[in-house]
Amino acid sequence: VIKGWDGIFEMSLHPELFALAFDAGLGAKNSLGFGCIEVWEPYNNKSK
């Protein structure tokens, strides 16, 4: 059984710590390939 979480989370980190979290992942099993994160940008429906 693999327990995981999915959602949108807000993080306020020093840029060096954010880079570490982004590169290494978050969580207890990130060394096994879990804990992946991505930067989310809201969808902008406005035309230029």
Backbone as a chain_set.jsonl record, in Angstrom:
{"seq": "VIKGWDGIFEMSLHPELFALAFDAGLGAKNSLGFGCIEVWEPYNNKSK", "coords": {"N": [[0.852, -1.172, 0.0], [0.619, 2.126, -0.909], [0.678, 5.225, 0.435], [-0.347, 8.474, -0.265], [-0.356, 12.023, -0.996], [-2.176, 14.51, -2.691], [-2.429, 17.68, -4.06], [-2.688, 21.275, -3.878], [-0.215, 23.184, -2.574], [1.159, 25.802, -0.619], [4.333, 27.182, -0.359], [6.724, 28.908, 1.534], [9.862, 29.649, 1.254], [13.411, 30.081, 1.673], [15.25, 30.834, -1.266], [17.389, 28.986, -1.8], [16.702, 26.769, -0.216], [14.257, 26.143, -1.359], [15.107, 25.341, -3.895], [16.491, 23.014, -3.186], [14.358, 21.434, -2.149], [12.839, 21.218, -4.477], [14.586, 19.859, -6.199], [15.235, 17.49, -4.758], [12.831, 16.482, -3.8], [9.939, 15.99, -1.66], [9.167, 14.557, 1.49], [9.074, 11.296, 3.157], [9.831, 9.165, 1.542], [11.231, 10.084, -0.644], [13.709, 9.397, -1.723], [13.186, 7.076, -2.999], [11.941, 7.749, -5.268], [9.573, 8.99, -4.877], [7.614, 11.83, -3.748], [7.66, 13.89, -5.549], [7.496, 17.21, -6.807], [6.004, 20.083, -8.352], [6.087, 23.32, -9.851], [3.274, 25.289, -9.733], [1.229, 27.154, -11.83], [-1.42, 29.396, -12.047], [-4.083, 29.017, -14.38], [-4.368, 31.219, -17.033], [-6.828, 32.821, -18.644], [-7.04, 35.039, -20.163], [-6.79, 36.888, -23.149], [-4.068, 38.285, -25.012]], "CA": [[0.0, 0.0, 0.0], [1.349, 3.391, -0.965], [-0.161, 6.338, 0.857], [0.187, 9.721, -0.801], [-1.179, 13.22, -0.944], [-2.211, 15.294, -3.918], [-3.095, 18.943, -3.803], [-1.934, 22.499, -4.117], [0.338, 23.641, -1.312], [1.952, 27.017, -0.729], [5.56, 27.121, 0.434], [7.53, 30.127, 1.625], [11.2, 29.18, 1.612], [14.583, 30.741, 1.109], [15.449, 30.257, -2.601], [18.27, 27.813, -1.774], [15.936, 25.642, 0.331], [13.26, 25.766, -2.36], [15.819, 24.582, -4.924], [16.744, 21.689, -2.618], [13.082, 20.711, -2.12], [12.435, 20.951, -5.856], [15.484, 18.855, -6.771], [15.256, 16.237, -4.0], [11.483, 16.02, -3.493], [9.501, 16.162, -0.279], [8.559, 13.391, 2.108], [9.927, 10.262, 3.735], [10.267, 8.188, 0.547], [11.676, 10.773, -1.848], [14.861, 8.702, -2.3], [12.656, 5.964, -3.789], [11.267, 8.298, -6.442], [8.324, 9.633, -4.486], [7.817, 13.18, -3.24], [7.846, 14.833, -6.652], [6.72, 18.444, -6.756], [6.141, 20.955, -9.512], [5.604, 24.683, -9.649], [1.953, 25.443, -10.326], [0.846, 28.504, -12.207], [-2.845, 29.416, -12.376], [-4.431, 29.153, -15.787], [-4.774, 32.575, -17.387], [-7.701, 32.719, -19.806], [-7.101, 36.342, -20.817], [-6.033, 37.03, -24.391], [-3.215, 39.471, -25.045]], "C": [[0.895, 1.232, 0.0], [0.377, 4.503, -0.624], [0.461, 7.621, 0.337], [-0.822, 10.846, -0.702], [-1.068, 13.952, -2.265], [-2.941, 16.582, -3.61], [-2.209, 20.108, -4.177], [-1.507, 23.038, -2.759], [1.167, 24.892, -1.561], [3.162, 26.904, 0.191], [6.248, 28.479, 0.395], [8.899, 29.717, 2.146], [12.258, 30.115, 1.053], [14.846, 30.081, -0.253], [16.358, 29.025, -2.626], [17.546, 26.584, -1.228], [14.859, 25.194, -0.638], [13.916, 24.945, -3.465], [16.111, 23.162, -4.442], [15.468, 20.852, -2.607], [12.649, 20.325, -3.524], [13.287, 19.84, -6.466], [15.378, 17.501, -6.083], [13.869, 15.651, -3.774], [11.185, 16.205, -2.015], [8.917, 14.862, 0.237], [9.581, 12.354, 2.537], [10.492, 9.304, 2.69], [10.741, 8.849, -0.746], [12.894, 10.103, -2.488], [14.437, 7.495, -3.135], [11.893, 6.453, -5.016], [9.932, 8.93, -6.141], [8.631, 11.056, -4.027], [8.031, 14.224, -4.311], [6.958, 16.058, -6.463], [6.916, 19.187, -8.068], [5.599, 22.33, -9.158], [4.303, 24.826, -10.413], [1.71, 26.904, -10.632], [-0.625, 28.48, -12.587], [-3.058, 29.635, -13.863], [-4.928, 30.563, -16.045], [-5.544, 32.511, -18.695], [-7.778, 34.032, -20.58], [-6.24, 36.352, -22.074], [-5.21, 38.302, -24.346], [-3.66, 40.412, -26.13]], "O": [[1.811, 1.353, 0.814], [-0.626, 4.698, -1.311], [1.665, 7.833, 0.481], [-1.988, 10.636, -0.368], [-0.002, 14.004, -2.878], [-3.983, 16.559, -2.954], [-1.119, 19.936, -4.723], [-2.344, 23.314, -1.899], [1.807, 25.018, -2.605], [3.032, 26.572, 1.369], [6.338, 29.113, -0.657], [9.071, 29.47, 3.339], [12.025, 30.842, 0.087], [14.678, 28.868, -0.375], [16.113, 28.105, -3.407], [17.753, 25.476, -1.722], [14.571, 24.001, -0.738], [13.343, 23.957, -3.924], [15.99, 22.21, -5.213], [15.488, 19.689, -3.01], [12.145, 19.222, -3.738], [12.768, 18.976, -7.171], [15.426, 16.467, -6.749], [13.739, 14.443, -3.577], [12.068, 16.534, -1.224], [8.245, 14.143, -0.503], [10.782, 12.506, 2.316], [11.532, 8.689, 2.926], [10.663, 8.25, -1.819], [13.088, 10.233, -3.697], [15.24, 6.952, -3.894], [11.27, 5.659, -5.721], [9.228, 9.364, -7.054], [9.798, 11.437, -3.929], [8.523, 15.318, -4.032], [5.815, 15.951, -6.018], [7.877, 18.944, -8.798], [4.756, 22.472, -8.272], [4.237, 24.52, -11.603], [1.955, 27.779, -9.802], [-1.042, 27.628, -13.372], [-2.3, 30.353, -14.515], [-5.818, 31.046, -15.346], [-4.978, 32.183, -19.738], [-8.516, 34.121, -21.562], [-5.102, 35.884, -22.063], [-5.605, 39.284, -23.717], [-3.06, 41.472, -26.313]]}, "num_chains": 1, "name": "protein.A"}
